[in-house]
Short mmCIF file of C-alpha atoms and ligand atoms in Angstrom, two decimals:
data_model
loop_
_atom_site.label_atom_id
_atom_site.label_comp_id
_atom_site.label_asym_id
_atom_site.label_seq_id
_atom_site.Cartn_x
_atom_site.Cartn_y
_atom_site.Cartn_z
CA MET A 33 -48.09 -104.93 193.66
CA ASN A 34 -48.63 -106.24 197.14
CA SER A 35 -46.03 -105.43 199.75
CA PHE A 36 -46.65 -105.90 203.47
CA ILE A 37 -45.37 -107.63 206.58
CA ILE A 38 -46.97 -110.43 208.63
CA HIS A 39 -45.97 -110.55 212.28
CA GLY A 40 -46.46 -114.00 213.83
CA ASP A 41 -44.99 -117.40 214.66
CA VAL A 42 -43.51 -118.54 211.38
CA CYS A 43 -42.89 -122.14 210.24
CA TYR A 44 -41.44 -123.25 206.90
CA SER A 45 -39.21 -125.86 205.32
CA ALA A 46 -35.86 -124.97 203.84
CA ASP A 47 -35.31 -128.64 203.05
CA LYS A 48 -36.90 -131.98 203.91
CA ASN A 49 -34.80 -132.21 207.08
CA ASP A 50 -34.69 -128.51 207.81
CA LEU A 51 -37.92 -127.27 209.36
CA ARG A 52 -37.51 -123.68 210.53
CA THR A 53 -39.62 -122.23 213.31
CA LEU A 54 -39.31 -118.57 214.29
CA GLU A 55 -41.44 -117.14 217.06
CA ASN A 56 -42.46 -113.50 216.95
CA ALA A 57 -41.00 -113.07 213.49
CA TYR A 58 -41.62 -110.69 210.61
CA LEU A 59 -42.39 -112.29 207.26
CA ILE A 60 -41.95 -109.82 204.42
CA CYS A 61 -43.93 -109.83 201.18
CA GLU A 62 -42.44 -107.55 198.54
CA ASN A 63 -44.30 -107.28 195.25
CA GLY A 64 -45.88 -110.72 195.71
CA LEU A 65 -42.58 -112.40 196.54
CA CYS A 66 -41.13 -113.40 199.87
CA ALA A 67 -38.24 -111.18 200.95
CA GLY A 68 -37.38 -113.32 203.98
CA VAL A 69 -38.21 -113.84 207.65
CA PHE A 70 -36.62 -111.55 210.25
CA SER A 71 -36.60 -111.14 214.02
CA GLN A 72 -36.86 -107.34 213.55
CA ILE A 73 -38.15 -105.34 210.61
CA PRO A 74 -35.18 -104.37 208.44
CA GLU A 75 -34.82 -100.64 207.84
CA GLN A 76 -35.59 -100.89 204.13
CA TYR A 77 -39.05 -102.38 204.87
CA ALA A 78 -39.94 -100.09 207.79
CA HIS A 79 -42.52 -98.24 205.64
CA LEU A 80 -44.59 -101.35 204.87
CA PRO A 81 -47.90 -102.07 206.64
CA VAL A 82 -47.73 -104.78 209.32
CA HIS A 83 -50.53 -107.36 209.64
CA ASP A 84 -50.56 -108.32 213.28
CA CYS A 85 -50.91 -112.10 213.56
CA SER A 86 -48.93 -112.39 216.78
CA GLY A 87 -49.54 -115.63 218.64
CA ARG A 88 -50.73 -117.29 215.44
CA LEU A 89 -49.07 -119.85 213.22
CA VAL A 90 -47.94 -118.55 209.84
CA MET A 91 -46.83 -121.10 207.26
CA PRO A 92 -46.72 -121.62 203.47
CA GLY A 93 -49.99 -122.48 201.72
CA MET A 94 -50.62 -126.18 201.20
CA VAL A 95 -50.09 -127.90 197.84
CA ASP A 96 -52.41 -130.65 196.58
CA LEU A 97 -50.68 -132.44 193.71
CA HIS A 98 -53.65 -134.66 192.86
CA ILE A 99 -57.42 -134.14 193.20
CA HIS A 100 -60.49 -135.06 191.11
CA ALA A 101 -62.94 -132.14 191.12
CA PRO A 102 -65.95 -134.13 189.79
CA GLN A 103 -65.53 -136.75 192.52
CA TYR A 104 -65.84 -134.18 195.32
CA ALA A 105 -69.62 -134.62 195.29
CA TYR A 106 -69.43 -138.21 196.55
CA ARG A 107 -66.41 -137.99 198.83
CA GLY A 108 -66.82 -140.08 201.96
CA LEU A 109 -69.02 -142.61 200.17
CA GLY A 110 -68.33 -145.92 198.48
CA MET A 111 -65.10 -146.96 200.13
CA ASP A 112 -66.06 -150.63 199.96
CA ARG A 113 -64.27 -151.61 196.76
CA GLU A 114 -60.85 -151.90 195.20
CA LEU A 115 -59.74 -149.42 192.58
CA LEU A 116 -60.99 -150.92 189.30
CA ASP A 117 -64.34 -151.97 190.75
CA TRP A 118 -64.57 -148.61 192.55
CA LEU A 119 -64.03 -146.73 189.28
CA ASN A 120 -66.78 -148.66 187.51
CA THR A 121 -69.22 -148.48 190.40
CA TYR A 122 -68.77 -144.92 191.66
CA ALA A 123 -66.34 -142.72 189.74
CA PHE A 124 -67.42 -143.36 186.15
CA PRO A 125 -71.20 -143.02 186.70
CA GLU A 126 -70.66 -139.75 188.61
CA GLU A 127 -68.27 -138.31 186.04
CA ALA A 128 -70.67 -139.23 183.21
CA LYS A 129 -73.09 -136.61 184.60
CA TYR A 130 -70.75 -133.77 183.71
CA TRP A 131 -71.89 -133.53 180.07
CA ASP A 132 -74.63 -131.44 181.69
CA LEU A 133 -73.31 -127.94 182.41
CA THR A 134 -76.08 -127.25 184.89
CA TYR A 135 -75.08 -130.24 186.98
CA ALA A 136 -71.40 -129.38 186.56
CA TYR A 137 -72.05 -125.84 187.79
CA ARG A 138 -73.87 -127.06 190.89
CA ALA A 139 -71.24 -129.62 191.78
CA TYR A 140 -68.23 -127.44 190.95
CA HIS A 141 -69.71 -124.62 193.00
CA ILE A 142 -69.51 -126.89 196.05
CA PHE A 143 -65.99 -128.01 195.12
CA THR A 144 -64.59 -124.54 194.52
CA LYS A 145 -66.16 -123.21 197.69
CA ALA A 146 -64.32 -125.96 199.57
CA VAL A 147 -61.06 -125.05 197.83
CA LYS A 148 -61.50 -121.44 198.86
CA LYS A 149 -62.11 -122.37 202.49
CA SER A 150 -59.20 -124.82 202.62
CA ALA A 151 -55.54 -124.20 203.44
CA THR A 152 -54.60 -125.14 199.87
CA THR A 153 -53.09 -122.51 197.58
CA ARG A 154 -51.89 -124.74 194.71
CA LEU A 155 -53.58 -127.72 193.06
CA CYS A 156 -53.31 -130.20 190.20
CA VAL A 157 -56.88 -131.04 189.27
CA PHE A 158 -58.58 -133.68 187.13
CA GLY A 159 -61.85 -132.58 185.50
CA THR A 160 -63.82 -135.01 183.31
CA LEU A 161 -63.51 -135.79 179.61
CA HIS A 162 -66.06 -133.04 178.90
CA ARG A 163 -64.38 -129.90 177.58
CA GLY A 164 -67.28 -127.56 178.37
CA SER A 165 -67.59 -128.46 182.03
CA THR A 166 -63.82 -128.56 182.49
CA GLU A 167 -63.56 -125.02 181.10
CA LEU A 168 -66.36 -124.02 183.47
CA LEU A 169 -64.36 -125.57 186.33
CA MET A 170 -61.37 -123.47 185.33
CA ASP A 171 -63.45 -120.27 185.39
CA MET A 172 -64.64 -121.16 188.89
CA LEU A 173 -61.18 -122.13 190.15
CA GLU A 174 -59.76 -118.84 188.89
CA ASP A 175 -62.24 -117.09 191.19
CA THR A 176 -60.82 -118.88 194.25
CA GLY A 177 -57.49 -117.07 193.86
CA ALA A 178 -55.58 -120.37 194.15
CA VAL A 179 -53.18 -121.40 191.39
CA SER A 180 -54.08 -124.61 189.57
CA PHE A 181 -53.37 -126.89 186.66
CA VAL A 182 -56.60 -128.39 185.39
CA GLY A 183 -57.02 -131.29 182.98
CA LYS A 184 -59.72 -132.27 180.55
CA VAL A 185 -59.46 -136.05 180.99
CA ASN A 186 -58.73 -138.32 178.01
CA MET A 187 -60.42 -141.75 177.79
CA ASP A 188 -60.96 -143.64 174.53
CA ARG A 189 -61.10 -147.29 175.65
CA ASN A 190 -62.17 -149.66 178.44
CA SER A 191 -64.75 -147.22 179.74
CA PRO A 192 -68.56 -147.20 179.71
CA ASP A 193 -70.25 -145.78 176.57
CA GLU A 194 -71.36 -142.66 178.41
CA LEU A 195 -67.80 -141.90 179.54
CA ARG A 196 -65.70 -142.73 176.51
CA GLU A 197 -64.59 -140.48 173.70
CA GLU A 198 -65.58 -141.45 170.19
CA SER A 199 -62.03 -142.02 168.92
CA ALA A 200 -58.44 -141.06 169.61
CA GLU A 201 -58.76 -138.47 166.85
CA ALA A 202 -61.83 -136.86 168.42
CA SER A 203 -60.22 -136.87 171.86
CA LEU A 204 -57.07 -135.20 170.51
CA ALA A 205 -58.99 -132.56 168.57
CA ASP A 206 -60.99 -131.70 171.69
CA THR A 207 -57.84 -131.56 173.81
CA GLU A 208 -56.08 -129.25 171.35
CA ARG A 209 -59.08 -126.97 171.41
CA PHE A 210 -59.08 -127.08 175.23
CA ILE A 211 -55.43 -126.08 175.32
CA LEU A 212 -55.93 -123.23 172.83
CA ASP A 213 -59.05 -122.01 174.66
CA THR A 214 -57.41 -121.87 178.08
CA LYS A 215 -53.64 -121.55 177.74
CA GLU A 216 -53.56 -117.75 177.89
CA LEU A 217 -56.97 -117.10 179.38
CA TYR A 218 -56.25 -116.90 183.11
CA LYS A 219 -53.74 -115.50 185.53
CA ASN A 220 -53.77 -118.47 187.88
CA THR A 221 -55.41 -121.38 186.06
CA HIS A 222 -53.62 -123.44 183.43
CA PRO A 223 -54.40 -126.47 181.28
CA ILE A 224 -52.57 -129.77 181.85
CA ILE A 225 -52.66 -132.85 179.63
CA THR A 226 -54.49 -135.63 181.47
CA PRO A 227 -54.60 -139.18 180.10
CA ARG A 228 -56.72 -140.79 182.83
CA PHE A 229 -54.45 -143.86 183.07
CA THR A 230 -53.07 -146.36 180.58
CA PRO A 231 -56.08 -148.70 180.65
CA SER A 232 -58.31 -145.80 179.47
CA CYS A 233 -56.10 -144.65 176.58
CA THR A 234 -55.12 -146.28 173.28
CA ASP A 235 -51.56 -145.99 171.99
CA GLU A 236 -52.81 -143.67 169.26
CA LEU A 237 -54.25 -141.34 171.87
CA MET A 238 -51.12 -141.46 174.03
CA GLN A 239 -48.95 -140.73 171.01
CA GLY A 240 -51.06 -137.69 170.09
CA LEU A 241 -51.09 -136.39 173.66
CA GLY A 242 -47.28 -136.61 173.80
CA GLU A 243 -47.16 -134.54 170.63
CA LEU A 244 -49.55 -131.94 172.06
CA ALA A 245 -47.50 -131.71 175.27
CA LYS A 246 -44.44 -130.91 173.20
CA LYS A 247 -46.13 -128.63 170.66
CA TYR A 248 -47.80 -126.42 173.25
CA ASP A 249 -45.36 -126.93 176.10
CA VAL A 250 -48.13 -128.16 178.39
CA ARG A 251 -47.52 -130.29 181.47
CA VAL A 252 -48.84 -133.79 182.06
CA GLN A 253 -50.61 -135.56 184.95
CA SER A 254 -51.82 -139.13 185.31
CA HIS A 255 -51.93 -142.23 187.54
CA LEU A 256 -49.13 -144.76 187.91
CA SER A 257 -48.68 -148.18 189.57
CA GLU A 258 -51.49 -147.60 192.04
CA ASN A 259 -53.12 -150.98 192.65
CA PRO A 260 -52.12 -154.63 192.02
CA GLY A 261 -55.10 -155.39 189.75
CA GLU A 262 -54.48 -152.25 187.73
CA VAL A 263 -50.74 -152.95 187.32
CA GLU A 264 -51.52 -156.49 186.15
CA TRP A 265 -54.08 -155.18 183.66
CA VAL A 266 -51.55 -152.73 182.20
CA ARG A 267 -49.09 -155.63 181.80
CA GLU A 268 -51.73 -157.52 179.79
CA LEU A 269 -52.73 -154.46 177.73
CA CYS A 270 -49.14 -153.42 176.91
CA PRO A 271 -47.03 -156.61 176.74
CA GLN A 272 -44.33 -154.79 174.82
CA ALA A 273 -43.78 -152.18 177.59
CA LYS A 274 -41.00 -152.70 180.15
CA ASN A 275 -43.30 -151.57 182.95
CA TYR A 276 -46.27 -149.26 183.58
CA GLY A 277 -44.10 -146.13 183.48
CA ASP A 278 -42.82 -147.13 180.07
CA THR A 279 -46.39 -146.94 178.68
CA TYR A 280 -46.17 -143.16 179.24
CA ASP A 281 -42.46 -142.74 178.68
CA ARG A 282 -42.52 -144.13 175.13
CA PHE A 283 -44.96 -141.39 174.13
CA GLY A 284 -43.21 -138.46 175.78
CA LEU A 285 -45.65 -138.36 178.69
CA PHE A 286 -43.18 -139.11 181.48
CA GLY A 287 -41.29 -135.91 182.13
CA ASN A 288 -39.33 -136.25 178.92
CA HIS A 289 -40.84 -133.19 177.20
CA THR A 290 -42.65 -131.31 179.95
CA GLN A 291 -43.00 -131.51 183.71
CA THR A 292 -45.12 -134.45 184.75
CA VAL A 293 -46.86 -135.52 187.94
CA MET A 294 -47.85 -139.14 188.51
CA ALA A 295 -50.20 -140.09 191.34
CA HIS A 296 -49.51 -143.01 193.68
CA CYS A 297 -46.38 -144.96 192.55
CA VAL A 298 -47.14 -147.68 195.11
CA TYR A 299 -45.88 -150.59 192.96
CA SER A 300 -43.18 -148.93 190.84
CA ASP A 301 -40.30 -151.31 190.07
CA ASP A 302 -36.61 -150.35 190.12
CA ASP A 303 -36.52 -149.47 186.45
CA GLU A 304 -39.67 -147.32 186.67
CA ILE A 305 -38.25 -145.48 189.68
CA ALA A 306 -34.95 -144.92 187.87
CA ARG A 307 -36.79 -143.41 184.88
CA MET A 308 -38.81 -141.13 187.16
CA LYS A 309 -35.66 -139.96 188.85
CA GLU A 310 -33.87 -139.41 185.54
CA ASN A 311 -36.82 -137.51 184.02
CA GLY A 312 -37.63 -135.52 187.16
CA VAL A 313 -41.17 -136.93 187.31
CA TYR A 314 -43.13 -135.73 190.36
CA ILE A 315 -44.78 -138.26 192.64
CA ALA A 316 -48.11 -137.34 194.23
CA HIS A 317 -48.29 -139.48 197.35
CA CYS A 318 -51.97 -140.04 198.20
CA PRO A 319 -52.07 -142.06 201.42
CA ALA A 320 -55.80 -141.77 202.22
CA SER A 321 -56.77 -143.01 198.78
CA ASN A 322 -54.24 -145.84 198.99
CA MET A 323 -55.95 -146.99 202.20
CA ASN A 324 -59.56 -146.38 201.14
CA VAL A 325 -59.43 -148.33 197.88
CA ALA A 326 -57.02 -150.85 199.41
CA SER A 327 -54.17 -150.09 197.03
CA GLY A 328 -51.32 -150.40 199.53
CA ALA A 329 -48.53 -148.28 200.99
CA ALA A 330 -46.06 -146.39 198.80
CA PRO A 331 -42.31 -146.64 199.55
CA VAL A 332 -42.06 -142.96 200.41
CA ARG A 333 -38.88 -143.31 202.50
CA ARG A 334 -37.12 -144.68 199.44
CA TYR A 335 -38.33 -141.76 197.28
CA LEU A 336 -37.19 -139.21 199.87
CA ASP A 337 -33.80 -140.87 200.29
CA MET A 338 -33.36 -140.76 196.50
CA ASP A 339 -34.18 -137.03 196.51
CA MET A 340 -37.03 -137.56 194.09
CA HIS A 341 -39.66 -134.89 193.52
CA ILE A 342 -42.49 -135.78 195.85
CA GLY A 343 -45.54 -134.02 197.27
CA LEU A 344 -48.91 -134.94 198.72
CA GLY A 345 -52.25 -135.44 197.00
CA SER A 346 -55.70 -135.67 198.53
CA ASP A 347 -56.95 -137.74 195.56
CA VAL A 348 -60.53 -136.93 196.44
CA ALA A 349 -62.67 -139.02 196.17
CA GLY A 350 -60.35 -142.02 196.51
CA GLY A 351 -59.25 -139.86 199.42
CA HIS A 352 -62.18 -138.69 201.51
CA SER A 353 -60.85 -135.26 202.51
CA GLU A 354 -59.45 -132.30 200.60
CA SER A 355 -57.38 -131.30 203.63
CA ILE A 356 -53.63 -131.54 203.10
CA PHE A 357 -53.28 -131.44 206.90
CA THR A 358 -55.17 -134.73 206.93
CA ALA A 359 -52.91 -136.02 204.14
CA MET A 360 -49.85 -135.21 206.27
CA VAL A 361 -51.22 -137.25 209.17
CA ASP A 362 -52.19 -140.10 206.85
CA ALA A 363 -48.68 -140.11 205.36
CA LEU A 364 -47.16 -140.30 208.84
CA GLN A 365 -49.41 -143.14 209.91
CA VAL A 366 -49.05 -145.19 206.72
CA SER A 367 -45.27 -144.87 206.95
CA ARG A 368 -45.37 -146.35 210.45
CA LEU A 369 -47.38 -149.33 209.25
CA TYR A 370 -45.04 -149.70 206.28
CA TRP A 371 -42.11 -149.84 208.68
CA ARG A 372 -43.85 -152.28 211.03
CA LEU A 373 -45.45 -154.56 208.45
CA VAL A 374 -43.47 -154.25 205.22
CA ASP A 375 -39.87 -153.20 205.76
CA GLN A 376 -38.23 -152.75 209.15
CA HIS A 377 -35.35 -150.91 207.48
CA SER A 378 -37.67 -148.21 206.17
CA LYS A 379 -37.64 -145.53 208.84
CA PRO A 380 -41.10 -143.96 209.36
CA LEU A 381 -41.60 -140.39 208.16
CA ASN A 382 -41.44 -137.51 210.63
CA VAL A 383 -43.38 -134.25 210.88
CA ALA A 384 -40.65 -132.21 209.18
CA GLU A 385 -40.70 -134.54 206.19
CA VAL A 386 -44.48 -134.56 205.65
CA PHE A 387 -44.61 -130.78 206.15
CA TYR A 388 -41.92 -130.47 203.49
CA MET A 389 -43.90 -132.68 201.08
CA ALA A 390 -47.09 -130.65 201.73
CA THR A 391 -45.34 -127.36 200.99
CA LYS A 392 -41.96 -127.09 199.31
CA GLY A 393 -41.84 -130.65 197.92
CA GLY A 394 -45.11 -130.36 195.97
CA GLY A 395 -44.72 -126.60 195.58
CA SER A 396 -41.68 -126.90 193.35
CA PHE A 397 -43.97 -128.28 190.62
CA PHE A 398 -45.29 -124.69 190.47
CA GLY A 399 -41.87 -122.97 190.56
CA LYS A 400 -40.38 -121.25 193.60
CA VAL A 401 -43.37 -122.12 195.77
CA GLY A 402 -43.92 -123.61 199.21
CA SER A 403 -41.26 -121.91 201.31
CA PHE A 404 -40.49 -118.51 202.83
CA GLU A 405 -36.96 -118.26 201.51
CA LYS A 406 -36.13 -115.09 199.65
CA GLY A 407 -37.58 -114.99 196.13
CA TYR A 408 -40.34 -117.54 196.74
CA GLU A 409 -43.85 -116.65 195.60
CA PHE A 410 -45.74 -115.42 198.64
CA ASP A 411 -48.28 -118.14 199.48
CA ALA A 412 -49.12 -118.16 203.19
CA ILE A 413 -51.76 -119.30 205.66
CA VAL A 414 -52.46 -118.00 209.15
CA ILE A 415 -53.80 -120.40 211.80
CA ASP A 416 -55.19 -119.53 215.22
CA ASP A 417 -54.05 -122.44 217.35
CA SER A 418 -55.33 -120.86 220.55
CA LEU A 419 -58.40 -122.93 219.70
CA LEU A 420 -56.27 -125.94 220.68
CA PRO A 421 -55.45 -124.96 224.26
CA HIS A 422 -52.76 -126.69 226.31
CA PRO A 423 -52.05 -126.33 230.05
CA GLN A 424 -48.36 -125.53 229.49
CA PRO A 425 -46.49 -123.40 227.01
CA LEU A 426 -45.46 -125.40 223.93
CA SER A 427 -42.59 -124.82 221.55
CA LEU A 428 -43.54 -123.54 218.12
CA ARG A 429 -42.57 -126.90 216.63
CA GLU A 430 -44.93 -128.66 219.05
CA ARG A 431 -47.72 -126.21 218.21
CA LEU A 432 -47.24 -126.92 214.51
CA GLU A 433 -47.32 -130.69 215.10
CA ARG A 434 -50.54 -130.41 217.09
CA ALA A 435 -52.18 -128.16 214.54
CA ILE A 436 -51.41 -130.77 211.88
CA TYR A 437 -52.72 -133.71 213.91
CA LEU A 438 -55.74 -131.90 215.33
CA GLY A 439 -57.00 -130.48 212.05
CA GLY A 440 -55.92 -126.90 212.66
CA ASP A 441 -56.60 -126.02 209.03
CA VAL A 442 -60.33 -126.61 209.17
CA LYS A 443 -61.01 -125.21 212.61
CA ALA A 444 -58.78 -122.22 212.72
CA LEU A 445 -57.72 -120.91 209.32
CA LYS A 446 -57.80 -117.12 209.65
CA ALA A 447 -56.24 -115.97 206.38
CA LYS A 448 -54.85 -117.32 203.14
CA TYR A 449 -52.58 -115.49 200.71
CA CYS A 450 -51.55 -116.60 197.23
CA ARG A 451 -48.90 -114.76 195.22
CA GLY A 452 -49.12 -111.95 197.75
CA ALA A 453 -52.89 -111.47 197.46
CA LEU A 454 -55.26 -112.13 200.37
CA ILE A 455 -57.63 -114.72 198.89
CA SER A 456 -59.50 -115.90 201.98
CA GLY A 457 -60.08 -114.61 205.50
N1 LIG B 4 -57.01 -144.39 188.17
C1 LIG B 4 -57.73 -144.01 187.09
N2 LIG B 4 -58.72 -143.17 187.43
C2 LIG B 4 -58.63 -143.00 188.75
C3 LIG B 4 -59.37 -142.22 189.70
O1 LIG B 4 -60.33 -141.53 189.37
N3 LIG B 4 -58.96 -142.30 190.99
C4 LIG B 4 -57.90 -143.06 191.39
N4 LIG B 4 -57.57 -143.10 192.66
N5 LIG B 4 -57.21 -143.79 190.52
C5 LIG B 4 -57.56 -143.77 189.23
FE1 LIG B 5 -56.59 -140.07 191.26
#
């Protein structure tokens, strides 16, 4: 197993209000796990090789709790519509192409190359409803060295003919096969149950997916309370449900059987939030997407104050960039507008809080991930911020803040480790 030491300027979150910065520190990886950060190498580790990254920023790998792999191809295009119209105009026609494995290979090659080059070490990924191309995506993601949960999407209603499964029964049979095919196949890549969102899934399908989650102990991801038109549509489709969250909860798809991550939660009501808190549902906050498809601004301060599980999602291609550094900046900026325009009592987020969400907050969905405390899985990135010169010496905290705002991940990523293995750089 991998054991070594990185010498550099180390930043990590111990908690959402506890950002630690240690200049000239020694970060120890012992058998793929973090053994701590020290100002001098402890005697017991003196025999380990030291990777000299002095003068560089060393921090946990980034976590993307929500991204659509098949939408990567058209990121940065078609931001002129609201969610439901956007899905019909751009997302569904693109995703319909993925029945074709040749196309899927070409597009997923571009996506997985971008994942490899990024600062991200952990991801929750939507594929399409096609089992073959989603399994191909998993093969390709495994080769990136990152750890991911990947979903074959379920859709059996309110979708175009070319992107709708024949029946709930057919969708469930295909999903069970997908789970059996992939559950034990990879070291780093795992299946996750993925009802697209309530408007795309009949009750029969939701019921069956809840049963599969329980039977195979597989996690769940979906979308929740993202956009006003969508929330209204769910109310019409499910008049018997208390709220949008209840349309998942009643079928065991809301953290009640297995860990669940819901993207957005912009319009969650008090009862929905209480259920999420009670069930430990993760929130993937996707600020760029919420701006691009004009969904709104999520009450992130409230979620943090309630100690809910929350991380960041790029939501490509609702979001235009796969960079979680960009997502941190977007989260900061949206929170300032939320404070100014929506609720003056809702204090804007700060750098420590968004860094926490990008690392330890989202990372906990994957276990002990996203920090450098002892026993955490060793995911780390090394950034050369000398490419962002400044006329005066800056504190390490200031250097981190600048690297986040100035896109230090894209310009200056020198190395990326996941579970103790060097996977890029
Ligand atoms: N809701 C259902 N499908 C999607 C999607 O592909 N992107 C976003 N942002 N929201 C969705
Ligand atoms: Fe999404």
